[in-house]
Amino acid sequence: MTDEKTKGQLLAEDILTDPKTLGETHNSILSEASEFCEGYKGFLNNKTEREVVEYVIPILKERGYTEYVRGTKYSPGDKFYKVNRNKTILMCTKGKRPVADGLRVSVAHIDSPRLDFKPHPIFEDADMAYFKTHYYGGIKKYQWTTIPLSIRGVVKLANGESVTVRIGEGEDEPALMITDLLIHLAQNQMRKTASEVIEGEQLNILIGSWPFDDEKVKSKVKLAVMNILFEKYGIREGDFESAELCAVPAFKPRDMGLDRSMIAAYGQDDSSCAYAEFMAELDTVEPEYGTVTIFADKEETGSDGVTGMRSFFFRDFIEDLAQDEGCEVRHVLRNSICLSCDVGAAFDPAFGEVFERNNTTYLNRGPILTKYDGSRGKYSTNDASAEMMAYIMGIFRDADIVWQTGELGKIDQGGGGTIASEISVHNIDTVDFGVPVLSMHAPIEVTSKADIYMMYKAVLAVYNSSKPKDF
Ligand code: MN
Ligand code: MN
């Protein structure tokens, strides 16, 4: 036996790839990653787009960001932000180069699947009061019963006042819940397909059972519950028509695994990417190219609406930046690149049959760089070019970033487009990039701390890179 490598071993090392986990190549990274994720857990307590925007503004101010003012002459390293309707935000660091040379953009979304309230949500049945909901985004409806829920949102009262609601999260606050059928009477239910086991109209949140003490009124429980909302917030039933309320899982973000290597929390699609790019934006000092870090809304329902990524808000802002420096927006866009930061699927051995082993992505192998997604014959995909892939991978190699590439799952198992298409339509070279997640879209999703930390380092590497775009 000799320690000398054989010809075949040496050749294999040279020309074959040998994927390894971060745990193998960077074993000691877990402690740094855990420290990084303490801030992430705080970020995760913000469970709607409005809450995230409200949370980051004071942090931005503390870190020297000011609200963007059109016509201002910004100097390299200056930091500014622009909010869109309290739900999305663009955060920027001015580069040394003029915007005409292009920007380094990253976008993540801050909305997550949840249960929105219907316009007339409150009703009484069998002496119990409920809120009726309409689910937002793609969920397995059965997962949302018998778990504690928290109610979040904003109500615009008839008198012009705006009320912020946040109930059901604190230890001393009441829990709210959707009930499920007892197993003893579930013979028919158990024969249904999973999409019908709980139907949309059964997603009613139980909110009260004790009547208002007055023989002469009808719907006594509804009145009693409505009175609690009226006394606490001044909300009348009619005010629900001008409200944006939703129910989200009331779980707190927690470390997961006996080794605490993972995070279990609601909304990690896409808060894991949002937090990573947010921290990278904050830590970018005086970049060669200006940065634009975007928190988008409405991704889970197709990026429509004025706060979705299809809104002209983004392009109008870039046009303002172009005009401030006396150049054309189309030149800024052509020279820019974008990381469309959204989570990907981590391989789950319990459901191994939906993944194709050679092209799947795994927990703890770093963020996923995805050339294309889409469904069937690559319909509705951005499909980054070889030049764009090589450009980003070159930056990653130079900065010692670990990443992985792959596809979402087996061909024709499902799939879908991403926000990347909404960016590339502006003629910006874009590629998908994101943290692998287990149980995506479930009330509790699982990520790896090391992946999230590496995601942050990767976005920071792109922001810090002075490598010119040569394609
Ligand atoms: Mn997502
Ligand atoms: Mn999603």
Tab-separated table of C-alpha atoms and ligand atoms in Angstrom:
chain	number	residue	atom	x	y	z
A	1	MET	CA	0.000	0.000	0.000
A	2	THR	CA	1.306	3.413	-0.933
A	3	ASP	CA	-0.116	6.883	-0.340
A	4	GLU	CA	0.832	7.967	-3.830
A	5	LYS	CA	-2.167	8.718	-6.031
A	6	THR	CA	-2.704	6.589	-9.086
A	7	LYS	CA	-2.906	7.971	-12.594
A	8	GLY	CA	-6.654	7.435	-12.600
A	9	GLN	CA	-7.129	9.183	-9.268
A	10	LEU	CA	-5.152	12.196	-10.421
A	11	LEU	CA	-7.066	12.381	-13.691
A	12	ALA	CA	-10.388	12.119	-11.896
A	13	GLU	CA	-9.392	14.957	-9.566
A	14	ASP	CA	-8.463	17.066	-12.575
A	15	ILE	CA	-11.393	16.561	-14.897
A	16	LEU	CA	-14.340	15.257	-12.853
A	17	THR	CA	-16.401	17.139	-10.296
A	18	ASP	CA	-16.817	15.738	-6.832
A	19	PRO	CA	-19.601	17.564	-4.991
A	20	LYS	CA	-19.067	17.878	-1.250
A	21	THR	CA	-21.180	19.358	1.504
A	22	LEU	CA	-20.277	22.533	3.358
A	23	GLY	CA	-19.982	20.346	6.437
A	24	GLU	CA	-17.143	18.466	4.735
A	25	THR	CA	-15.292	21.375	3.124
A	26	HIS	CA	-15.993	24.131	5.691
A	27	ASN	CA	-16.814	22.247	8.885
A	28	SER	CA	-16.076	25.161	11.210
A	29	ILE	CA	-18.435	27.521	9.343
A	30	LEU	CA	-21.394	26.427	11.480
A	31	SER	CA	-20.496	28.644	14.427
A	32	GLU	CA	-20.195	31.792	12.265
A	33	ALA	CA	-23.355	30.781	10.432
A	34	SER	CA	-25.216	30.293	13.729
A	35	GLU	CA	-24.189	33.743	14.883
A	36	PHE	CA	-25.354	35.207	11.562
A	37	CYS	CA	-28.691	33.414	11.894
A	38	GLU	CA	-29.476	34.966	15.290
A	39	GLY	CA	-30.250	38.166	13.360
A	40	TYR	CA	-32.128	36.097	10.818
A	41	LYS	CA	-34.428	34.689	13.492
A	42	GLY	CA	-35.306	38.238	14.524
A	43	PHE	CA	-36.029	39.117	10.893
A	44	LEU	CA	-38.335	36.082	10.596
A	45	ASN	CA	-40.657	37.456	13.279
A	46	ASN	CA	-41.872	39.830	10.564
A	47	LYS	CA	-44.350	37.698	8.708
A	48	THR	CA	-45.928	40.001	6.125
A	49	GLU	CA	-44.468	42.354	3.515
A	50	ARG	CA	-45.649	45.397	5.481
A	51	GLU	CA	-43.987	44.143	8.656
A	52	VAL	CA	-40.676	43.493	6.889
A	53	VAL	CA	-40.593	46.972	5.338
A	54	GLU	CA	-41.456	48.575	8.667
A	55	TYR	CA	-38.728	46.518	10.367
A	56	VAL	CA	-35.894	47.378	7.984
A	57	ILE	CA	-36.385	51.160	7.714
A	58	PRO	CA	-34.992	52.013	11.186
A	59	ILE	CA	-32.047	49.649	10.569
A	60	LEU	CA	-31.330	51.355	7.251
A	61	LYS	CA	-31.422	54.785	8.895
A	62	GLU	CA	-29.083	53.621	11.616
A	63	ARG	CA	-26.680	52.373	8.935
A	64	GLY	CA	-26.619	55.743	7.177
A	65	TYR	CA	-29.294	55.278	4.526
A	66	THR	CA	-31.515	58.230	3.616
A	67	GLU	CA	-34.737	58.305	1.662
A	68	TYR	CA	-34.042	58.695	-2.065
A	69	VAL	CA	-34.666	62.198	-3.409
A	70	ARG	CA	-34.830	62.626	-7.168
A	71	GLY	CA	-32.226	65.027	-8.502
A	72	THR	CA	-29.738	64.425	-5.682
A	73	LYS	CA	-26.109	64.041	-6.689
A	74	TYR	CA	-24.991	60.950	-4.763
A	75	SER	CA	-21.314	60.195	-4.160
A	76	PRO	CA	-19.713	56.740	-4.212
A	77	GLY	CA	-20.638	54.880	-1.039
A	78	ASP	CA	-23.777	56.944	-0.390
A	79	LYS	CA	-26.706	54.852	0.707
A	80	PHE	CA	-30.383	55.489	0.006
A	81	TYR	CA	-33.721	53.689	-0.225
A	82	LYS	CA	-37.149	54.080	-1.727
A	83	VAL	CA	-40.349	52.561	-0.360
A	84	ASN	CA	-43.310	51.624	-2.525
A	85	ARG	CA	-46.700	51.806	-0.753
A	86	ASN	CA	-45.372	50.378	2.534
A	87	LYS	CA	-44.946	46.935	0.948
A	88	THR	CA	-41.782	46.916	-1.127
A	89	ILE	CA	-38.466	48.667	-0.758
A	90	LEU	CA	-35.424	49.332	-2.951
A	91	MET	CA	-32.096	49.803	-1.120
A	92	CYS	CA	-29.045	51.190	-2.874
A	93	THR	CA	-25.358	51.899	-2.423
A	94	LYS	CA	-23.923	54.321	-4.975
A	95	GLY	CA	-21.022	52.875	-6.937
A	96	LYS	CA	-17.771	54.479	-7.996
A	97	ARG	CA	-18.815	54.137	-11.611
A	98	PRO	CA	-21.700	56.055	-13.159
A	99	VAL	CA	-25.033	54.203	-13.355
A	100	ALA	CA	-24.618	54.116	-17.141
A	101	ASP	CA	-22.020	51.364	-16.567
A	102	GLY	CA	-24.724	49.221	-15.005
A	103	LEU	CA	-25.992	48.203	-11.575
A	104	ARG	CA	-25.693	45.066	-9.480
A	105	VAL	CA	-29.262	44.125	-8.618
A	106	SER	CA	-30.635	41.460	-6.327
A	107	VAL	CA	-34.290	40.821	-5.637
A	108	ALA	CA	-36.046	38.652	-3.071
A	109	HIS	CA	-39.719	38.608	-2.156
A	110	ILE	CA	-41.111	39.317	1.293
A	111	ASP	CA	-44.622	37.916	0.902
A	112	SER	CA	-45.257	34.280	1.882
A	113	PRO	CA	-48.164	31.858	1.534
A	114	ARG	CA	-50.861	32.571	4.123
A	115	LEU	CA	-54.583	32.900	4.714
A	116	ASP	CA	-55.984	36.303	3.736
A	117	PHE	CA	-59.307	37.446	5.175
A	118	LYS	CA	-62.366	37.610	2.948
A	119	PRO	CA	-64.014	41.065	2.690
A	120	HIS	CA	-66.872	39.877	4.941
A	121	PRO	CA	-64.937	37.549	7.203
A	122	ILE	CA	-66.890	37.298	10.442
A	123	PHE	CA	-69.776	34.887	10.932
A	124	GLU	CA	-71.445	32.777	13.600
A	125	ASP	CA	-72.411	29.135	13.279
A	126	ALA	CA	-73.504	26.669	15.975
A	127	ASP	CA	-72.853	29.330	18.646
A	128	MET	CA	-69.230	29.781	17.594
A	129	ALA	CA	-67.701	32.757	15.780
A	130	TYR	CA	-65.274	32.480	12.858
A	131	PHE	CA	-63.221	34.424	10.358
A	132	LYS	CA	-63.530	33.267	6.746
A	133	THR	CA	-60.287	33.262	4.792
A	134	HIS	CA	-59.100	33.007	1.198
A	135	TYR	CA	-55.715	31.374	0.873
A	136	TYR	CA	-52.848	33.387	-0.656
A	137	GLY	CA	-50.191	31.553	-2.662
A	138	GLY	CA	-49.754	27.819	-3.081
A	139	ILE	CA	-50.556	25.824	0.051
A	140	LYS	CA	-51.500	22.298	1.016
A	141	LYS	CA	-54.700	23.368	2.771
A	142	TYR	CA	-54.760	20.448	5.185
A	143	GLN	CA	-51.490	21.679	6.712
A	144	TRP	CA	-53.178	24.814	8.032
A	145	THR	CA	-55.646	23.161	10.422
A	146	THR	CA	-54.961	22.514	14.118
A	147	ILE	CA	-51.952	24.830	14.289
A	148	PRO	CA	-51.814	28.099	16.241
A	149	LEU	CA	-52.405	31.100	14.001
A	150	SER	CA	-51.632	34.750	14.460
A	151	ILE	CA	-53.598	37.580	12.835
A	152	ARG	CA	-51.654	40.359	11.183
A	153	GLY	CA	-52.473	43.345	9.052
A	154	VAL	CA	-53.863	46.804	8.719
A	155	VAL	CA	-57.411	48.171	8.860
A	156	LYS	CA	-58.324	51.575	7.459
A	157	LEU	CA	-61.205	52.816	9.606
A	158	ALA	CA	-64.040	54.952	8.211
A	159	ASN	CA	-62.748	57.925	10.235
A	160	GLY	CA	-59.464	57.832	8.308
A	161	GLU	CA	-57.457	56.227	11.080
A	162	SER	CA	-55.206	53.290	10.302
A	163	VAL	CA	-55.033	50.419	12.772
A	164	THR	CA	-52.262	47.824	12.836
A	165	VAL	CA	-53.317	44.396	14.071
A	166	ARG	CA	-50.982	41.751	15.496
A	167	ILE	CA	-52.684	39.161	17.715
A	168	GLY	CA	-51.926	35.591	18.682
A	169	GLU	CA	-48.145	35.559	18.753
A	170	GLY	CA	-47.265	36.514	22.341
A	171	GLU	CA	-47.127	33.914	25.130
A	172	ASP	CA	-49.963	35.622	26.992
A	173	GLU	CA	-52.064	36.238	23.894
A	174	PRO	CA	-54.894	33.915	22.841
A	175	ALA	CA	-54.255	31.343	20.099
A	176	LEU	CA	-56.503	31.164	17.064
A	177	MET	CA	-57.042	27.996	15.067
A	178	ILE	CA	-58.819	26.166	12.254
A	179	THR	CA	-60.338	22.904	13.454
A	180	ASP	CA	-60.228	19.523	11.698
A	181	LEU	CA	-62.565	16.539	11.756
A	182	LEU	CA	-62.037	13.943	14.466
A	183	ILE	CA	-60.514	10.726	13.093
A	184	HIS	CA	-63.432	8.705	14.530
A	185	LEU	CA	-65.801	10.243	11.967
A	186	ALA	CA	-63.322	10.757	9.154
A	187	GLN	CA	-63.965	7.624	7.111
A	188	ASN	CA	-65.155	9.581	4.060
A	189	GLN	CA	-62.645	12.384	4.527
A	190	MET	CA	-59.709	9.961	4.634
A	191	ARG	CA	-60.712	8.574	1.236
A	192	LYS	CA	-60.472	12.018	-0.402
A	193	THR	CA	-57.428	13.215	-2.300
A	194	ALA	CA	-55.096	15.498	-0.352
A	195	SER	CA	-56.280	18.596	-2.237
A	196	GLU	CA	-59.852	17.949	-1.075
A	197	VAL	CA	-59.290	16.710	2.483
A	198	ILE	CA	-59.670	20.312	3.589
A	199	GLU	CA	-61.328	22.635	1.099
A	200	GLY	CA	-60.908	26.383	0.748
A	201	GLU	CA	-64.285	27.149	2.303
A	202	GLN	CA	-63.383	25.085	5.379
A	203	LEU	CA	-60.438	27.345	6.219
A	204	ASN	CA	-62.457	29.209	8.850
A	205	ILE	CA	-60.645	30.417	11.943
A	206	LEU	CA	-62.396	29.795	15.254
A	207	ILE	CA	-62.303	33.055	17.217
A	208	GLY	CA	-64.916	32.812	19.966
A	209	SER	CA	-67.624	30.827	21.709
A	210	TRP	CA	-68.986	33.000	24.513
A	211	PRO	CA	-72.175	35.034	23.854
A	212	PHE	CA	-72.908	38.681	24.485
A	213	ASP	CA	-75.221	38.822	27.481
A	214	ASP	CA	-78.431	40.173	25.924
A	215	GLU	CA	-81.430	38.028	25.090
A	216	LYS	CA	-82.693	40.469	22.487
A	217	VAL	CA	-79.768	40.326	20.055
A	218	LYS	CA	-79.122	37.693	17.385
A	219	SER	CA	-75.639	36.241	16.705
A	220	LYS	CA	-74.601	36.851	20.299
A	221	VAL	CA	-71.151	35.241	19.959
A	222	LYS	CA	-70.356	37.229	16.819
A	223	LEU	CA	-71.422	40.417	18.607
A	224	ALA	CA	-69.288	39.596	21.639
A	225	VAL	CA	-66.197	38.950	19.532
A	226	MET	CA	-66.825	41.993	17.328
A	227	ASN	CA	-67.107	44.058	20.502
A	228	ILE	CA	-63.644	42.909	21.601
A	229	LEU	CA	-62.216	44.125	18.294
A	230	PHE	CA	-64.213	47.358	18.579
A	231	GLU	CA	-63.000	48.072	22.100
A	232	LYS	CA	-59.371	47.208	21.352
A	233	TYR	CA	-58.991	48.639	17.844
A	234	GLY	CA	-62.157	50.648	17.057
A	235	ILE	CA	-62.980	48.190	14.250
A	236	ARG	CA	-66.614	47.923	13.108
A	237	GLU	CA	-67.774	45.059	10.867
A	238	GLY	CA	-67.911	47.378	7.817
A	239	ASP	CA	-64.237	48.255	8.275
A	240	PHE	CA	-63.197	44.754	7.148
A	241	GLU	CA	-64.063	45.882	3.614
A	242	SER	CA	-61.084	48.258	3.679
A	243	ALA	CA	-58.721	45.965	5.535
A	244	GLU	CA	-55.743	43.802	4.675
A	245	LEU	CA	-55.775	41.125	7.330
A	246	CYS	CA	-54.326	37.658	7.202
A	247	ALA	CA	-53.569	34.666	9.374
A	248	VAL	CA	-50.043	33.285	9.548
A	249	PRO	CA	-48.598	30.436	11.646
A	250	ALA	CA	-47.921	31.622	15.204
A	251	PHE	CA	-44.718	29.607	15.584
A	252	LYS	CA	-41.544	31.388	16.587
A	253	PRO	CA	-38.386	30.842	14.505
A	254	ARG	CA	-36.247	28.183	16.192
A	255	ASP	CA	-32.991	26.330	15.813
A	256	MET	CA	-33.584	22.838	14.502
A	257	GLY	CA	-31.835	19.524	14.894
A	258	LEU	CA	-29.971	18.224	17.919
A	259	ASP	CA	-26.915	19.847	16.340
A	260	ARG	CA	-28.789	23.147	15.816
A	261	SER	CA	-27.521	23.214	12.230
A	262	MET	CA	-30.886	24.195	10.776
A	263	ILE	CA	-33.660	26.754	11.199
A	264	ALA	CA	-37.344	25.851	11.480
A	265	ALA	CA	-39.660	28.765	10.785
A	266	TYR	CA	-42.559	30.103	8.774
A	267	GLY	CA	-41.853	32.272	5.719
A	268	GLN	CA	-38.292	31.199	4.905
A	269	ASP	CA	-39.463	31.302	1.285
A	270	ASP	CA	-38.269	33.919	0.743
A	271	SER	CA	-37.075	35.579	3.958
A	272	SER	CA	-33.893	33.470	3.944
A	273	CYS	CA	-32.852	35.108	0.658
A	274	ALA	CA	-34.251	38.510	1.676
A	275	TYR	CA	-32.226	38.550	4.893
A	276	ALA	CA	-29.045	37.389	3.128
A	277	GLU	CA	-29.288	40.094	0.469
A	278	PHE	CA	-30.287	42.699	3.069
A	279	MET	CA	-27.160	41.989	5.140
A	280	ALA	CA	-25.020	42.029	1.987
A	281	GLU	CA	-26.515	45.410	1.038
A	282	LEU	CA	-25.790	46.836	4.514
A	283	ASP	CA	-22.212	45.547	4.444
A	284	THR	CA	-21.367	46.901	0.985
A	285	VAL	CA	-19.055	49.851	1.513
A	286	GLU	CA	-17.971	51.617	-1.662
A	287	PRO	CA	-18.628	49.276	-4.563
A	288	GLU	CA	-17.381	49.650	-8.109
A	289	TYR	CA	-20.927	49.320	-9.462
A	290	GLY	CA	-23.988	50.682	-7.680
A	291	THR	CA	-26.209	48.154	-5.907
A	292	VAL	CA	-29.987	47.845	-5.924
A	293	THR	CA	-31.390	45.438	-3.339
A	294	ILE	CA	-35.087	44.817	-3.835
A	295	PHE	CA	-37.714	43.413	-1.500
A	296	ALA	CA	-40.683	42.541	-3.716
A	297	ASP	CA	-44.311	41.767	-2.890
A	298	LYS	CA	-46.932	39.516	-4.552
A	299	GLU	CA	-44.439	36.938	-5.833
A	300	GLU	CA	-46.539	34.124	-4.426
A	301	THR	CA	-49.547	35.207	-6.513
A	302	GLY	CA	-47.730	35.972	-9.773
A	303	SER	CA	-45.973	39.330	-9.152
A	304	ASP	CA	-48.999	41.343	-10.326
A	305	GLY	CA	-50.291	44.603	-8.866
A	306	VAL	CA	-48.493	47.885	-8.163
A	307	THR	CA	-46.262	46.276	-5.526
A	308	GLY	CA	-45.511	43.142	-7.559
A	309	MET	CA	-42.320	42.922	-9.600
A	310	ARG	CA	-44.292	43.434	-12.820
A	311	SER	CA	-45.133	46.962	-11.681
A	312	PHE	CA	-43.292	49.772	-13.484
A	313	PHE	CA	-42.204	51.032	-10.067
A	314	PHE	CA	-38.811	49.346	-10.452
A	315	ARG	CA	-38.131	50.643	-13.955
A	316	ASP	CA	-39.328	54.149	-13.071
A	317	PHE	CA	-36.844	54.195	-10.200
A	318	ILE	CA	-33.959	53.114	-12.432
A	319	GLU	CA	-35.066	55.790	-14.900
A	320	ASP	CA	-34.862	58.374	-12.101
A	321	LEU	CA	-31.313	57.219	-11.313
A	322	ALA	CA	-30.421	57.475	-15.011
A	323	GLN	CA	-31.867	60.976	-15.340
A	324	ASP	CA	-30.044	62.102	-12.202
A	325	GLU	CA	-26.823	61.332	-14.057
A	326	GLY	CA	-27.988	62.459	-17.474
A	327	CYS	CA	-28.029	59.072	-19.174
A	328	GLU	CA	-30.614	56.803	-20.784
A	329	VAL	CA	-32.353	54.169	-18.662
A	330	ARG	CA	-31.992	51.553	-21.406
A	331	HIS	CA	-28.211	51.800	-21.212
A	332	VAL	CA	-28.255	51.340	-17.441
A	333	LEU	CA	-30.440	48.256	-17.820
A	334	ARG	CA	-28.377	46.666	-20.604
A	335	ASN	CA	-25.201	46.943	-18.547
A	336	SER	CA	-26.759	45.644	-15.321
A	337	ILE	CA	-26.962	42.147	-13.912
A	338	CYS	CA	-29.429	40.676	-11.437
A	339	LEU	CA	-29.502	37.834	-8.962
A	340	SER	CA	-33.123	36.778	-8.655
A	341	CYS	CA	-32.904	35.455	-5.115
A	342	ASP	CA	-35.547	32.882	-4.336
A	343	VAL	CA	-35.440	29.577	-2.531
A	344	GLY	CA	-35.080	26.196	-4.223
A	345	ALA	CA	-36.058	22.679	-3.236
A	346	ALA	CA	-33.677	20.656	-1.085
A	347	PHE	CA	-33.610	16.939	-1.833
A	348	ASP	CA	-35.805	15.034	0.606
A	349	PRO	CA	-35.066	11.296	0.781
A	350	ALA	CA	-38.623	10.627	1.973
A	351	PHE	CA	-39.819	11.807	-1.442
A	352	GLY	CA	-36.788	10.852	-3.488
A	353	GLU	CA	-38.844	9.751	-6.479
A	354	VAL	CA	-39.693	13.327	-7.562
A	355	PHE	CA	-36.032	14.331	-7.799
A	356	GLU	CA	-33.452	13.380	-10.419
A	357	ARG	CA	-30.345	12.542	-8.420
A	358	ASN	CA	-27.781	13.915	-10.873
A	359	ASN	CA	-29.478	17.292	-11.086
A	360	THR	CA	-31.084	17.839	-7.742
A	361	THR	CA	-29.964	20.235	-5.023
A	362	TYR	CA	-29.264	19.433	-1.410
A	363	LEU	CA	-29.303	20.994	2.019
A	364	ASN	CA	-25.845	22.185	3.142
A	365	ARG	CA	-24.251	22.372	-0.300
A	366	GLY	CA	-24.545	26.138	-0.528
A	367	PRO	CA	-27.030	28.370	-2.348
A	368	ILE	CA	-28.455	27.132	-5.641
A	369	LEU	CA	-27.535	28.843	-8.906
A	370	THR	CA	-30.298	27.859	-11.320
A	371	LYS	CA	-29.774	28.414	-15.018
A	372	TYR	CA	-33.410	27.778	-15.888
A	373	ASP	CA	-36.657	26.723	-14.288
A	374	GLY	CA	-40.079	26.800	-15.922
A	375	SER	CA	-42.268	23.769	-16.533
A	376	ARG	CA	-42.719	21.112	-19.227
A	377	GLY	CA	-40.449	22.057	-22.155
A	378	LYS	CA	-38.844	24.901	-20.138
A	379	TYR	CA	-41.935	27.087	-20.631
A	380	SER	CA	-41.911	30.439	-18.825
A	381	THR	CA	-38.254	30.414	-17.895
A	382	ASN	CA	-35.687	33.175	-17.852
A	383	ASP	CA	-32.873	30.725	-18.825
A	384	ALA	CA	-29.634	32.568	-18.047
A	385	SER	CA	-27.021	32.529	-20.808
A	386	ALA	CA	-23.726	30.609	-20.640
A	387	GLU	CA	-21.995	34.002	-20.480
A	388	MET	CA	-24.060	35.102	-17.480
A	389	MET	CA	-23.533	31.783	-15.669
A	390	ALA	CA	-19.778	31.944	-16.277
A	391	TYR	CA	-19.624	35.580	-15.163
A	392	ILE	CA	-21.331	34.874	-11.814
A	393	MET	CA	-19.451	31.601	-11.248
A	394	GLY	CA	-16.189	33.442	-11.877
A	395	ILE	CA	-17.036	35.952	-9.144
A	396	PHE	CA	-17.942	33.095	-6.802
A	397	ARG	CA	-14.690	31.227	-7.477
A	398	ASP	CA	-12.632	34.359	-6.813
A	399	ALA	CA	-14.401	34.898	-3.486
A	400	ASP	CA	-14.271	31.250	-2.317
A	401	ILE	CA	-18.066	30.917	-2.460
A	402	VAL	CA	-19.540	27.434	-2.395
A	403	TRP	CA	-22.612	27.002	-4.571
A	404	GLN	CA	-24.542	24.217	-6.272
A	405	THR	CA	-26.562	23.999	-9.451
A	406	GLY	CA	-29.445	21.800	-10.484
A	407	GLU	CA	-33.089	21.596	-11.423
A	408	LEU	CA	-36.155	21.819	-9.204
A	409	GLY	CA	-37.200	18.207	-9.732
A	410	LYS	CA	-37.759	15.577	-12.369
A	411	ILE	CA	-39.014	16.681	-15.774
A	412	ASP	CA	-42.823	17.055	-15.932
A	413	GLN	CA	-43.258	16.728	-12.145
A	414	GLY	CA	-44.416	20.340	-11.904
A	415	GLY	CA	-42.162	23.364	-11.828
A	416	GLY	CA	-42.892	26.993	-12.559
A	417	GLY	CA	-41.429	30.382	-13.411
A	418	THR	CA	-39.800	32.840	-11.039
A	419	ILE	CA	-39.424	36.556	-10.593
A	420	ALA	CA	-36.325	36.364	-12.834
A	421	SER	CA	-38.584	36.720	-15.873
A	422	GLU	CA	-39.985	39.986	-14.498
A	423	ILE	CA	-36.449	41.393	-14.294
A	424	SER	CA	-35.040	40.052	-17.553
A	425	VAL	CA	-37.945	41.610	-19.465
A	426	HIS	CA	-36.189	44.934	-18.768
A	427	ASN	CA	-33.142	43.650	-20.698
A	428	ILE	CA	-31.151	42.889	-17.536
A	429	ASP	CA	-29.108	39.667	-17.548
A	430	THR	CA	-30.609	37.681	-14.692
A	431	VAL	CA	-30.057	34.363	-12.992
A	432	ASP	CA	-31.949	32.552	-10.247
A	433	PHE	CA	-30.105	32.042	-7.015
A	434	GLY	CA	-31.360	30.907	-3.617
A	435	VAL	CA	-31.295	28.907	-0.427
A	436	PRO	CA	-32.409	25.231	-0.507
A	437	VAL	CA	-35.509	24.571	1.614
A	438	LEU	CA	-37.234	21.465	2.970
A	439	SER	CA	-41.043	21.506	3.321
A	440	MET	CA	-41.331	24.633	1.171
A	441	HIS	CA	-44.666	26.477	1.592
A	442	ALA	CA	-45.570	24.468	4.695
A	443	PRO	CA	-46.429	26.392	7.885
A	444	ILE	CA	-42.912	25.562	9.083
A	445	GLU	CA	-40.087	25.392	6.541
A	446	VAL	CA	-36.554	24.104	7.134
A	447	THR	CA	-33.251	25.613	5.959
A	448	SER	CA	-29.581	25.154	6.769
A	449	LYS	CA	-27.750	27.904	8.630
A	450	ALA	CA	-24.595	27.329	6.577
A	451	ASP	CA	-26.496	27.736	3.292
A	452	ILE	CA	-28.026	31.036	4.429
A	453	TYR	CA	-24.657	32.350	5.571
A	454	MET	CA	-23.064	31.315	2.269
A	455	MET	CA	-25.939	33.026	0.438
A	456	TYR	CA	-25.054	36.268	2.221
A	457	LYS	CA	-21.389	35.898	1.319
A	458	ALA	CA	-22.269	35.180	-2.299
A	459	VAL	CA	-24.466	38.277	-2.734
A	460	LEU	CA	-21.802	40.343	-0.981
A	461	ALA	CA	-19.175	38.957	-3.378
A	462	VAL	CA	-21.254	40.064	-6.368
A	463	TYR	CA	-21.813	43.521	-4.841
A	464	ASN	CA	-18.103	43.883	-4.042
A	465	SER	CA	-16.889	42.640	-7.401
A	466	SER	CA	-15.306	45.134	-9.786
A	467	LYS	CA	-15.307	42.593	-12.617
A	468	PRO	CA	-16.667	44.308	-15.735
A	469	LYS	CA	-19.582	42.710	-17.555
A	470	ASP	CA	-18.100	41.525	-20.836
A	471	PHE	CA	-21.139	40.097	-22.587
B	1	MN	MN	-40.206	32.186	-3.331
B	2	MN	MN	-42.906	30.439	-2.872
